[in-house]
XYZ file of C-alpha atoms in Angstrom:
760
model
C 97.534 111.549 160.936
C 97.478 108.167 162.690
C 97.016 106.252 159.376
C 100.262 107.769 158.084
C 102.097 107.228 161.357
C 101.470 103.533 162.135
C 102.956 101.964 158.959
C 106.231 103.887 159.405
C 106.540 102.857 163.022
C 105.840 99.268 162.113
C 108.391 99.304 159.328
C 111.255 100.499 161.487
C 110.448 98.002 164.247
C 110.129 94.999 161.915
C 113.446 95.470 160.073
C 116.995 95.260 161.433
C 118.584 98.715 161.287
C 121.843 99.294 159.358
C 123.446 102.744 159.182
C 124.244 104.448 155.878
C 127.887 104.708 156.956
C 128.090 100.928 157.185
C 126.302 100.485 153.866
C 128.568 102.970 152.076
C 131.639 101.304 153.576
C 130.423 97.917 152.343
C 129.561 99.361 148.919
C 132.984 101.001 148.528
C 134.745 97.860 149.688
C 132.728 95.819 147.231
C 133.522 98.373 144.527
C 137.262 98.032 145.206
C 136.971 94.253 145.195
C 134.888 94.278 142.026
C 137.302 96.653 140.348
C 140.192 94.414 141.358
C 138.348 91.351 140.062
C 137.484 93.220 136.877
C 141.095 94.241 136.460
C 142.171 90.677 137.061
C 139.648 89.492 134.461
C 140.851 92.114 131.996
C 144.435 91.085 132.564
C 143.649 87.386 132.575
C 141.090 87.215 129.754
C 142.001 90.172 127.511
C 145.611 91.236 127.980
C 147.100 87.806 128.694
C 145.205 86.172 125.801
C 146.596 89.010 123.680
C 150.108 87.829 124.554
C 149.023 84.258 123.796
C 147.519 85.378 120.476
C 150.674 87.299 119.602
C 152.752 84.261 120.532
C 150.521 82.004 118.424
C 150.687 84.422 115.484
C 154.471 84.441 115.641
C 154.538 80.647 115.775
C 152.107 80.439 112.853
C 154.246 82.931 110.902
C 157.248 80.622 111.392
C 155.216 77.704 110.053
C 153.943 79.847 107.194
C 157.542 80.813 106.321
C 158.439 77.136 106.110
C 155.440 76.426 103.822
C 156.319 79.449 101.649
C 159.968 78.296 101.460
C 158.811 74.883 100.217
C 156.557 76.609 97.673
C 159.502 78.795 96.595
C 161.586 75.683 96.017
C 158.731 74.253 93.965
C 158.564 77.548 92.040
C 162.334 77.421 91.296
C 161.842 73.849 90.088
C 159.009 75.006 87.819
C 161.221 77.770 86.350
C 163.947 75.237 85.594
C 161.416 72.856 84.036
C 159.933 75.718 82.011
C 163.386 76.625 80.621
C 163.999 73.044 79.479
C 160.503 72.517 78.002
C 160.566 75.787 76.038
C 163.772 74.884 74.133
C 163.947 73.966 70.446
C 166.339 71.083 71.150
C 163.867 69.518 73.568
C 161.032 70.154 71.107
C 162.981 68.354 68.327
C 164.115 65.564 70.660
C 160.528 64.575 71.438
C 159.903 64.188 67.694
C 163.102 62.397 66.547
C 164.593 60.907 69.776
C 168.061 62.077 68.880
C 170.789 60.452 71.040
C 173.096 63.482 70.930
C 170.547 65.403 73.019
C 170.717 62.654 75.675
C 174.531 62.649 75.794
C 174.736 66.436 75.975
C 171.913 67.239 78.379
C 170.706 64.165 80.278
C 173.849 62.862 81.925
C 174.116 62.215 85.716
C 175.957 65.513 86.087
C 172.803 67.332 85.011
C 171.004 65.804 88.010
C 173.785 66.638 90.515
C 174.451 70.154 89.229
C 170.747 71.124 89.352
C 170.033 69.119 92.539
C 167.409 67.096 90.620
C 166.275 63.565 91.369
C 163.861 63.082 88.466
C 163.655 64.039 84.783
C 160.998 62.619 82.440
C 160.189 63.581 78.859
C 156.863 62.282 77.424
C 155.266 62.804 74.034
C 151.681 64.019 73.492
C 150.356 60.437 73.711
C 151.894 59.953 77.177
C 154.681 57.635 75.918
C 157.998 58.027 77.749
C 160.662 59.326 75.321
C 163.298 59.445 78.062
C 163.087 59.231 81.862
C 165.430 58.618 84.827
C 165.135 58.828 88.635
C 168.384 59.050 90.713
C 169.340 59.012 94.373
C 172.004 61.725 94.038
C 173.812 60.879 97.283
C 174.099 57.151 96.407
C 174.329 57.860 92.647
C 171.928 54.968 92.023
C 168.911 54.798 89.752
C 165.478 54.349 91.384
C 162.159 52.901 90.207
C 158.955 54.581 91.390
C 155.428 53.281 90.673
C 154.102 56.740 89.804
C 156.647 57.055 86.986
C 156.319 54.131 84.499
C 159.086 53.340 82.022
C 156.948 53.092 78.908
C 153.599 54.916 78.910
C 151.908 57.245 81.403
C 148.211 56.438 81.944
C 145.726 59.002 80.567
C 144.604 60.132 84.024
C 148.143 60.666 85.402
C 148.248 63.935 87.442
C 151.492 65.131 85.759
C 150.422 64.567 82.168
C 149.505 67.812 80.329
C 146.978 67.593 77.482
C 146.076 70.079 74.765
C 142.551 71.513 74.562
C 140.346 71.570 71.442
C 142.248 74.588 70.064
C 145.657 72.786 70.400
C 146.522 75.043 73.365
C 148.206 73.305 76.328
C 146.560 73.240 79.719
C 148.122 75.093 82.679
C 151.526 74.117 84.090
C 151.482 71.609 86.972
C 153.586 72.014 90.107
C 153.401 70.840 93.689
C 154.181 67.996 96.038
C 153.833 64.295 95.277
C 154.196 61.379 97.740
C 156.374 58.547 96.387
C 157.936 55.375 97.780
C 161.180 57.344 98.273
C 159.376 60.057 100.247
C 157.781 63.394 99.373
C 158.981 64.901 96.115
C 158.606 68.401 94.718
C 157.557 68.047 91.077
C 156.781 70.303 88.112
C 155.324 69.496 84.682
C 155.240 71.910 81.720
C 154.223 71.496 78.052
C 157.049 71.088 75.525
C 157.021 74.055 73.138
C 159.467 75.874 70.872
C 161.839 78.545 72.161
C 159.283 81.132 71.041
C 156.720 79.471 73.277
C 154.767 78.267 70.257
C 153.003 74.955 69.633
C 151.409 72.700 69.074
C 152.735 71.039 72.268
C 154.576 67.782 71.537
C 154.573 66.413 75.063
C 155.325 67.058 78.744
C 158.635 67.832 80.547
C 158.612 66.544 84.177
C 161.268 67.395 86.808
C 161.364 66.395 90.466
C 163.401 66.928 93.629
C 163.073 64.829 96.805
C 162.153 66.714 99.977
C 164.788 64.810 102.055
C 166.802 65.681 105.178
C 169.294 67.820 103.243
C 166.467 69.861 101.706
C 164.812 70.242 105.130
C 168.097 71.492 106.592
C 168.546 73.936 103.752
C 165.009 75.346 104.235
C 165.617 75.545 108.026
C 168.740 77.670 107.449
C 166.821 79.941 105.072
C 163.884 80.516 107.438
C 165.766 80.269 110.779
C 162.924 78.013 111.977
C 163.248 74.657 113.709
C 160.797 72.282 112.004
C 160.203 68.706 110.914
C 158.204 66.966 108.171
C 156.128 63.816 108.754
C 153.855 61.858 106.387
C 150.160 62.647 106.808
C 147.834 59.856 107.996
C 144.108 60.119 108.824
C 144.478 58.175 112.110
C 147.304 60.338 113.451
C 146.005 63.674 112.120
C 145.817 66.416 114.760
C 143.103 68.318 112.915
C 140.929 68.181 109.789
C 141.599 70.355 106.804
C 139.309 70.897 103.836
C 140.688 70.904 100.295
C 141.477 74.583 99.816
C 144.373 76.829 98.856
C 144.792 78.548 102.256
C 146.760 76.699 104.928
C 145.253 75.786 108.302
C 147.200 75.539 111.527
C 146.859 73.628 114.795
C 148.755 75.039 117.781
C 149.768 72.453 120.419
C 151.067 73.607 123.816
C 153.837 71.171 124.749
C 154.756 72.716 128.110
C 155.104 76.179 129.658
C 158.268 76.840 127.630
C 157.472 75.336 124.222
C 154.634 74.971 121.747
C 154.326 73.166 118.417
C 152.457 74.347 115.326
C 151.187 71.729 112.878
C 150.192 72.519 109.302
C 149.144 70.214 106.479
C 150.754 70.593 103.067
C 148.538 69.597 100.124
C 149.829 67.573 97.148
C 149.056 68.303 93.482
C 145.808 66.268 93.763
C 144.498 68.459 96.579
C 145.023 65.648 99.152
C 146.896 66.177 102.484
C 150.447 64.869 101.904
C 152.793 65.885 104.763
C 152.520 67.590 108.150
C 154.853 70.533 108.867
C 155.633 70.783 112.624
C 157.538 73.839 114.000
C 158.950 74.191 117.552
C 158.487 77.681 119.120
C 159.937 78.958 122.436
C 157.279 80.663 124.661
C 159.183 83.842 125.639
C 156.203 86.132 124.842
C 153.766 84.338 127.187
C 156.270 84.515 130.077
C 156.414 88.290 129.658
C 152.587 88.359 129.693
C 152.345 86.460 132.994
C 154.757 88.913 134.668
C 152.819 91.933 133.343
C 149.479 90.647 134.682
C 150.870 89.860 138.138
C 152.430 93.320 138.584
C 149.257 95.061 137.385
C 147.010 93.246 139.918
C 149.269 94.122 142.860
C 149.301 97.789 141.851
C 145.479 97.914 141.587
C 144.978 96.390 145.059
C 147.305 98.891 146.789
C 145.806 101.903 144.983
C 142.254 100.712 145.675
C 142.714 100.437 149.448
C 144.145 103.980 149.612
C 141.236 105.400 147.585
C 138.737 103.565 149.832
C 140.043 105.257 152.991
C 140.007 108.736 151.431
C 136.454 108.301 150.083
C 135.101 107.191 153.486
C 136.457 110.320 155.182
C 135.074 112.612 152.487
C 131.609 110.970 152.474
C 131.253 111.278 156.222
C 131.755 115.018 156.170
C 129.737 115.956 153.088
C 126.925 113.370 152.973
C 126.534 111.133 156.009
C 126.173 113.821 158.652
C 123.483 115.870 156.718
C 121.547 112.702 155.923
C 121.591 111.680 159.575
C 120.072 115.090 160.458
C 117.336 114.603 157.809
C 116.600 111.161 159.245
C 116.048 112.583 162.756
C 113.547 115.078 161.292
C 111.626 112.267 159.536
C 111.440 110.269 162.778
C 110.097 113.346 164.575
C 107.260 113.724 162.018
C 106.556 110.011 162.273
C 106.215 110.148 166.042
C 104.137 113.313 166.276
C 102.211 113.053 162.960
C 102.598 116.809 162.541
C 102.984 117.537 158.800
C 103.331 121.266 159.430
C 106.956 120.998 160.684
C 109.725 121.857 158.211
C 113.479 121.122 158.172
C 115.921 124.024 157.837
C 119.254 123.310 156.057
C 122.101 125.643 155.111
C 123.700 123.280 152.590
C 123.796 124.516 148.990
C 124.438 121.083 147.443
C 122.256 118.077 146.576
C 121.543 117.460 150.280
C 120.122 120.974 150.549
C 117.927 120.335 147.465
C 116.811 117.044 148.993
C 115.777 118.842 152.175
C 113.803 121.438 150.214
C 112.165 118.717 148.116
C 111.231 116.834 151.290
C 109.486 119.919 152.686
C 107.599 120.338 149.375
C 106.609 116.668 149.435
C 105.119 117.002 152.934
C 103.063 119.973 151.738
C 101.905 118.061 148.681
C 100.864 115.100 150.820
C 98.628 117.376 152.859
C 96.908 118.661 149.718
C 96.710 115.234 148.023
C 94.994 113.620 150.979
C 92.210 116.185 150.698
C 91.771 115.690 146.930
C 91.955 111.917 146.986
C 88.444 111.251 148.285
C 86.846 113.610 145.740
C 88.681 111.902 142.835
C 87.655 108.431 144.018
C 83.991 109.428 144.125
C 84.108 110.743 140.544
C 85.890 107.588 139.335
C 83.170 105.367 140.830
C 80.502 107.344 138.972
C 82.398 107.079 135.635
C 82.889 103.321 136.079
C 79.177 102.797 136.759
C 78.228 104.750 133.605
C 80.719 102.788 131.491
C 79.367 99.453 132.720
C 75.823 100.538 131.864
C 76.902 101.613 128.348
C 78.740 98.324 127.748
C 75.725 96.308 128.923
C 73.437 98.290 126.595
C 75.841 97.730 123.666
C 75.991 93.970 124.316
C 72.182 93.805 124.536
C 71.854 95.754 121.265
C 74.303 93.459 119.465
C 72.483 90.375 120.784
C 69.150 91.723 119.502
C 70.738 92.450 116.125
C 72.202 88.925 115.898
C 68.848 87.379 116.866
C 67.074 89.430 114.209
C 69.609 88.324 111.556
C 69.350 84.644 112.495
C 65.525 84.746 112.377
C 65.396 86.484 108.996
C 63.880 84.465 106.142
C 66.351 85.953 103.643
C 70.113 85.370 103.585
C 71.932 88.142 105.480
C 75.640 88.985 105.147
C 77.789 91.551 106.955
C 81.021 92.211 105.030
C 83.672 94.869 104.635
C 84.344 96.955 101.523
C 86.616 94.211 100.127
C 83.773 91.681 100.383
C 85.199 89.623 103.287
C 82.369 88.155 105.388
C 82.196 89.041 109.098
C 78.692 87.786 109.980
C 76.348 85.408 108.104
C 73.013 83.897 109.185
C 71.890 80.275 109.036
C 69.634 80.900 106.013
C 72.681 81.976 103.993
C 74.560 78.820 105.016
C 71.686 76.505 104.110
C 71.010 78.245 100.795
C 74.640 78.127 99.637
C 75.385 74.681 101.122
C 78.236 75.769 103.440
C 78.863 75.370 107.132
C 79.045 78.714 108.912
C 82.765 78.407 109.701
C 83.535 77.729 106.037
C 81.341 80.553 104.732
C 82.987 83.087 107.075
C 86.332 82.304 105.433
C 84.974 83.262 101.978
C 84.130 86.595 100.352
C 81.582 88.070 97.938
C 83.909 87.174 95.033
C 83.641 83.461 95.934
C 79.819 83.268 95.833
C 79.259 85.835 93.066
C 82.031 85.277 90.487
C 79.973 86.951 87.762
C 80.070 90.215 89.730
C 83.875 90.124 89.561
C 83.708 89.964 85.766
C 81.151 92.780 85.597
C 83.136 94.953 88.043
C 80.108 95.525 90.326
C 82.260 96.203 93.400
C 83.835 99.351 91.931
C 80.402 100.671 90.907
C 78.268 99.766 93.934
C 80.532 100.363 96.977
C 80.790 104.173 96.372
C 76.970 104.333 96.096
C 76.588 102.442 99.387
C 79.057 104.769 101.125
C 76.927 107.739 99.964
C 73.819 106.176 101.632
C 72.147 105.668 98.249
C 69.690 102.733 97.978
C 71.350 99.888 96.086
C 69.201 96.970 94.848
C 70.277 94.707 91.991
C 69.842 91.189 90.687
C 72.642 88.655 90.194
C 73.382 84.951 90.565
C 75.055 83.323 93.586
C 77.069 80.128 93.233
C 76.350 77.295 95.653
C 79.016 75.002 97.054
C 78.085 72.277 94.506
C 78.697 74.710 91.605
C 75.035 75.403 90.745
C 73.721 78.973 90.497
C 70.596 80.520 92.046
C 69.086 83.856 90.965
C 68.971 86.394 93.812
C 67.996 89.989 94.550
C 70.566 91.886 96.667
C 69.909 94.990 98.805
C 72.969 96.840 100.166
C 73.160 99.362 103.011
C 76.003 100.735 105.195
C 76.003 99.774 108.891
C 78.159 100.273 112.001
C 78.851 96.994 113.796
C 81.213 96.528 116.756
C 82.767 99.920 116.022
C 83.549 98.995 112.400
C 82.038 100.340 109.171
C 80.531 97.366 107.314
C 78.000 96.706 104.553
C 74.703 94.907 105.229
C 73.619 92.659 102.321
C 70.110 91.177 102.354
C 69.824 88.496 99.662
C 66.439 87.146 98.523
C 66.128 83.896 96.564
C 64.468 84.628 93.194
C 64.219 80.998 91.999
C 60.456 80.596 92.453
C 59.703 84.035 91.074
C 61.875 83.412 88.009
C 60.125 80.085 87.414
C 56.741 81.767 87.727
C 57.794 84.517 85.291
C 59.012 81.903 82.799
C 55.755 79.988 83.104
C 53.679 83.147 82.560
C 55.799 84.068 79.534
C 55.457 80.556 78.111
C 51.705 80.628 78.781
C 51.297 83.925 76.917
C 53.411 82.615 74.075
C 51.413 79.379 73.822
C 48.087 81.234 73.969
C 49.144 83.448 71.060
C 50.395 80.449 69.122
C 47.163 78.558 69.856
C 45.028 81.329 68.351
C 47.250 81.498 65.291
C 47.387 77.718 64.917
C 43.586 77.304 65.092
C 42.981 79.646 62.179
C 45.775 78.151 60.042
C 44.700 74.541 60.766
C 41.046 75.026 59.792
C 41.835 76.910 56.593
C 44.538 74.434 55.635
C 42.216 71.497 56.411
C 39.598 72.893 54.002
C 42.194 73.221 51.226
C 43.572 69.772 52.011
C 40.085 68.206 51.756
C 39.736 69.541 48.189
C 43.234 68.177 47.285
C 42.501 64.728 48.741
C 39.022 64.507 47.130
C 40.253 65.496 43.690
C 43.226 63.123 43.934
C 40.983 60.180 44.874
C 38.593 60.931 41.958
C 41.528 61.154 39.523
C 42.948 57.820 40.712
C 39.524 56.142 40.420
C 39.029 57.330 36.806
C 42.504 56.427 35.519
C 43.651 52.900 34.651
C 46.043 51.361 37.191
C 48.903 51.114 34.712
C 48.799 54.823 33.953
C 52.002 56.652 34.997
C 49.946 59.482 36.469
C 48.509 57.073 39.050
C 51.960 56.645 40.611
C 52.350 60.387 40.906
C 48.846 60.803 42.314
C 49.658 58.114 44.948
C 52.554 60.283 46.101
C 50.120 63.196 46.362
C 47.854 60.993 48.530
C 50.802 60.013 50.775
C 51.849 63.624 51.149
C 48.251 64.596 51.854
C 48.049 61.880 54.550
C 51.131 63.310 56.245
C 49.657 66.781 55.955
C 46.417 65.537 57.555
C 48.476 64.241 60.532
C 50.119 67.651 60.886
C 46.745 69.400 60.665
C 45.356 67.037 63.287
C 48.257 67.887 65.607
C 47.673 71.598 65.001
C 43.974 71.226 65.813
C 44.784 69.189 68.909
C 47.357 71.807 69.968
C 44.908 74.686 69.468
C 41.898 73.113 71.226
C 41.107 74.031 74.816
C 39.023 71.410 76.497
C 38.526 69.866 79.880
C 40.818 66.884 80.565
C 39.064 63.616 81.368
C 41.037 63.105 84.568
C 40.671 59.502 85.601
C 42.982 57.215 87.574
C 45.660 56.129 85.130
C 48.355 53.486 85.469
C 51.164 55.006 83.465
C 52.880 51.601 83.249
C 50.145 50.255 80.942
C 50.041 53.363 78.734
C 53.835 53.423 78.305
C 54.071 49.677 77.656
C 51.324 49.780 74.981
C 53.013 52.610 73.097
C 56.402 50.865 73.263
C 54.889 47.718 71.741
C 53.340 49.739 68.891
C 56.644 51.502 68.231
C 58.655 48.243 68.255
C 56.430 46.818 65.512
C 57.267 49.696 63.157
C 60.988 50.394 63.703
C 64.183 48.749 62.492
C 65.723 45.841 64.366
C 68.856 47.966 64.771
C 67.024 50.081 67.372
C 66.349 48.399 70.720
C 63.975 49.729 73.369
C 64.901 48.801 76.959
C 62.034 49.216 79.413
C 62.172 49.425 83.203
C 58.480 49.536 84.200
C 57.838 48.396 87.784
C 54.337 47.064 88.522
C 54.131 49.044 91.790
C 54.342 52.395 90.021
C 51.977 54.958 91.559
C 48.727 55.842 89.681
C 47.816 59.448 88.961
C 44.846 61.437 87.693
C 45.212 62.232 83.991
C 44.030 61.730 80.424
C 45.182 58.332 79.097
C 44.635 59.350 75.422
C 46.796 62.427 75.779
C 49.474 60.398 77.553
C 49.482 57.934 74.631
C 50.010 60.790 72.174
C 52.786 62.115 74.417
C 54.571 58.713 74.354
C 54.162 58.413 70.558
C 55.895 61.772 69.999
C 58.685 61.091 72.516
C 59.473 57.645 71.066
C 59.309 58.984 67.497
C 61.761 61.749 68.320
C 64.143 59.226 69.952
C 64.000 56.927 66.897
C 64.614 59.870 64.530
C 67.587 60.954 66.671
C 69.139 57.484 66.252
C 68.393 57.822 62.519
C 67.661 54.078 61.956
C 71.225 53.160 62.950
C 72.250 50.818 65.746
C 71.043 52.426 68.948
C 69.296 52.005 72.288
C 66.270 53.761 73.781
C 65.766 53.399 77.535
C 62.324 53.979 79.048
C 62.117 54.013 82.839
C 59.356 54.641 85.394
C 60.072 55.085 89.083
C 58.396 56.354 92.223
C 59.838 59.367 94.069
C 58.828 59.507 97.721
C 60.917 62.584 98.609
C 59.985 65.489 96.309
C 63.006 67.465 97.586
C 65.249 65.020 95.689
C 63.860 66.484 92.449
C 63.342 69.998 93.789
C 65.801 71.605 91.409
C 64.062 70.058 88.387
C 60.339 69.602 89.041
C 59.073 73.150 89.178
C 56.111 73.594 91.522
C 55.753 69.897 92.493
C 57.304 70.407 95.928
C 54.956 68.304 98.085
C 53.625 64.743 97.969
C 54.835 61.705 96.051
C 55.879 61.872 92.396
C 56.101 59.602 89.341
C 59.162 60.068 87.145
C 59.164 59.009 83.467
C 62.634 58.951 81.864
C 63.266 58.454 78.123
C 66.944 58.265 77.218
C 68.559 57.643 73.781
C 72.110 57.550 72.443
C 71.314 59.441 69.271
C 72.634 62.659 67.786
C 71.731 64.896 70.720
C 70.544 68.518 70.671
C 72.726 71.562 70.124
C 72.866 73.588 73.394
C 71.878 76.688 71.419
C 68.511 75.044 70.572
C 67.581 73.667 74.021
C 65.612 76.752 75.047
C 63.384 76.585 71.903
C 62.594 72.874 71.507
C 59.102 73.271 73.029
C 58.201 76.212 70.771
C 55.574 75.361 68.093
C 56.920 74.922 64.559
C 60.535 74.936 65.750
C 62.539 72.237 63.970
C 66.055 71.777 62.629
C 64.893 69.234 60.010
C 63.223 69.712 56.639
C 59.463 69.686 56.245
C 59.365 66.037 55.141
C 60.381 64.932 58.647
C 57.785 66.995 60.537
C 56.609 70.505 61.227
C 58.131 70.958 64.684
C 54.910 70.296 66.628
C 55.854 67.039 68.403
C 57.586 68.435 71.507
C 55.141 71.364 71.646
C 52.276 68.866 71.909
C 54.257 66.867 74.515
C 54.867 70.000 76.577
C 51.182 70.974 76.417
C 50.034 67.474 77.481
C 52.477 67.405 80.422
C 51.338 70.819 81.638
C 47.624 69.943 81.156
C 48.119 66.837 83.311
C 49.792 68.777 86.132
C 53.354 67.673 85.364
C 56.749 69.186 84.577
C 59.351 68.260 81.936
C 63.157 68.669 81.782
C 65.644 67.928 78.998
C 69.387 67.129 79.209
C 71.309 66.589 75.998
C 74.853 66.475 74.641
C 75.690 66.542 70.958
C 76.911 63.137 69.788
C 75.999 61.381 73.062
C 72.203 61.487 73.157
C 69.256 63.046 74.958
C 67.537 62.393 78.283
C 63.952 63.630 78.883
C 62.455 63.435 82.363
C 58.771 64.024 83.092
C 57.375 64.343 86.616
C 53.675 63.734 87.448
C 52.019 64.083 90.870
C 50.953 60.701 92.268
C 47.244 60.264 93.096
C 47.389 59.121 96.722
C 44.381 57.214 98.094
C 42.927 56.586 94.606
C 41.879 53.123 93.494
C 44.477 51.853 90.997
C 42.122 51.193 88.088
C 43.870 50.427 84.796
C 42.830 52.669 81.896
């Protein structure tokens, strides 16, 4: 009980006490003041501005009436101009210039009777047929720069032109600023009385907007106004070029305000400013209304305040004071068993009952609180242990992934990567941050074409084993063959797919080598039998041919034919020799060989037998590494390679480049040199600018008997022999070729480190 008692006692002692009666009195007084201020604001900022707005609207309406009256005058002028222009006499006058029309219709009386200051008649070319400008009051003729005596310029704003169909453009009416002041003008096309064309010109009429016209408009509108020329420096406001008028209201004093409006001329440019004077009777009525309303609110508010204080004391303050004494009693004694009895049937009575229920609930809650806290501590301890175990499990899983020798990916069903290991990054050539922003579609574009995702993901979700082979694309665009194993996995509360990817490059190379080995072994067996049988037949042909040549005189025509048989037999013997060499299996005489000497010797032999159009460029450094091999076989290899290059150039102008170089880092050639992944290498490059090899034939060029040429140019054994010699000497060969640009052959041999460089 003491723990509940002390804080209450401390609270009441630390704070200055203020009775509810005082607080309610202050609240009600503030409410009256706020209501009065609100009423004042409503009157001042809503009602009074309403009077101002009404006053402004009335003033603007006066200005608008003036502008409409001016437009009406312009409209009357247009009607008059339309009547004159749509008259047969006017139509004929423009064509023949008849003087009777002038005497009858264009006298000074016409100007005075119609209150006109300007009449101009122009033909379709803009030439003035007749035109006069009068000051009616002084009865004198005027000259204005906008109205020339002879010809109107083509861009004149009052000149009406016909369109491509001989139809006149729209009528022109409006205001125009002249040296004599603003003038209301109208221009209409001259047509027949039936309003038919083609138009023969333009009828122009004008009326000055002088003091008499202003007075006349003032009498019509019952508005006091004035007109002043518009100038940019003295403008009271800006107005855009538009049809609707804009107004600027200027408060002159408490009794008057002026409204300014700009009137636009026929060119859409501000011409004159209309200023109307308005008496502020409406705003004076608004001020009186606001003042009377505020006084009434203040008097009524003070009366309501007194009545509310008396009512609150009887119905609320006294019962609350009784409840407060009961609370103090519980605070002093700490006895939660005491209850307050109240006979009120209102909210105070409900508050008393609720207070008694609250005291009972506090008794029960205090007993339950300790038990709940104990259970919460146990739950928190268990949760912390589970979280620690989960973190440890995830750390073990990450460590296992990072230490895996294969590439490991965790991705969702859409293929977006969530986790990748370092092996995957190194194999594909990406940094980890870059790889995590990619998806399966980026590294396996062929799978997108095949539609593997739609086929494999349902199988993975059904916990079926999924293993397949595909090709992954590295960052540099090259592809590597891989074997992919898929399995579903839960990671960080999310359903993902675990992909373990194994690099199949070495296994594919080994399979290709085994396949090539089996193919070559079968071809070797076949070649051996064919070569021996063919050699026996060829021996008979050669022997008989030589005997026939020896017995015939030299001038016999058959001798020439038999010589061709001997030449063909010699070529056949070379082919048979290559077949026998290809089919023989013997131990290589592996001795230290300087490839520079072998290559240079074969180049010299080839240069002595080829056309001068073919040049052989050699780059043979003296410090080239030696290696263990068969020098005779290497010579045969060079003969075949150079012969193929010369045949590719086809005895035309061409270049053959032969280059030897040392490779100290075998990883630099790792993608090309097969199993030669350790130690130093020797690279032999033979490059020509001949015809090149069709990409469709590249995979078969090392097959025996494969050739795209006729039999007279060889039997397709040259590159087969080259391939066999390279393999027998522990090397590896690659070919790059483009049709029309040439071929590049690279051969890699392992260097013989620590061997005496003896030339052979």
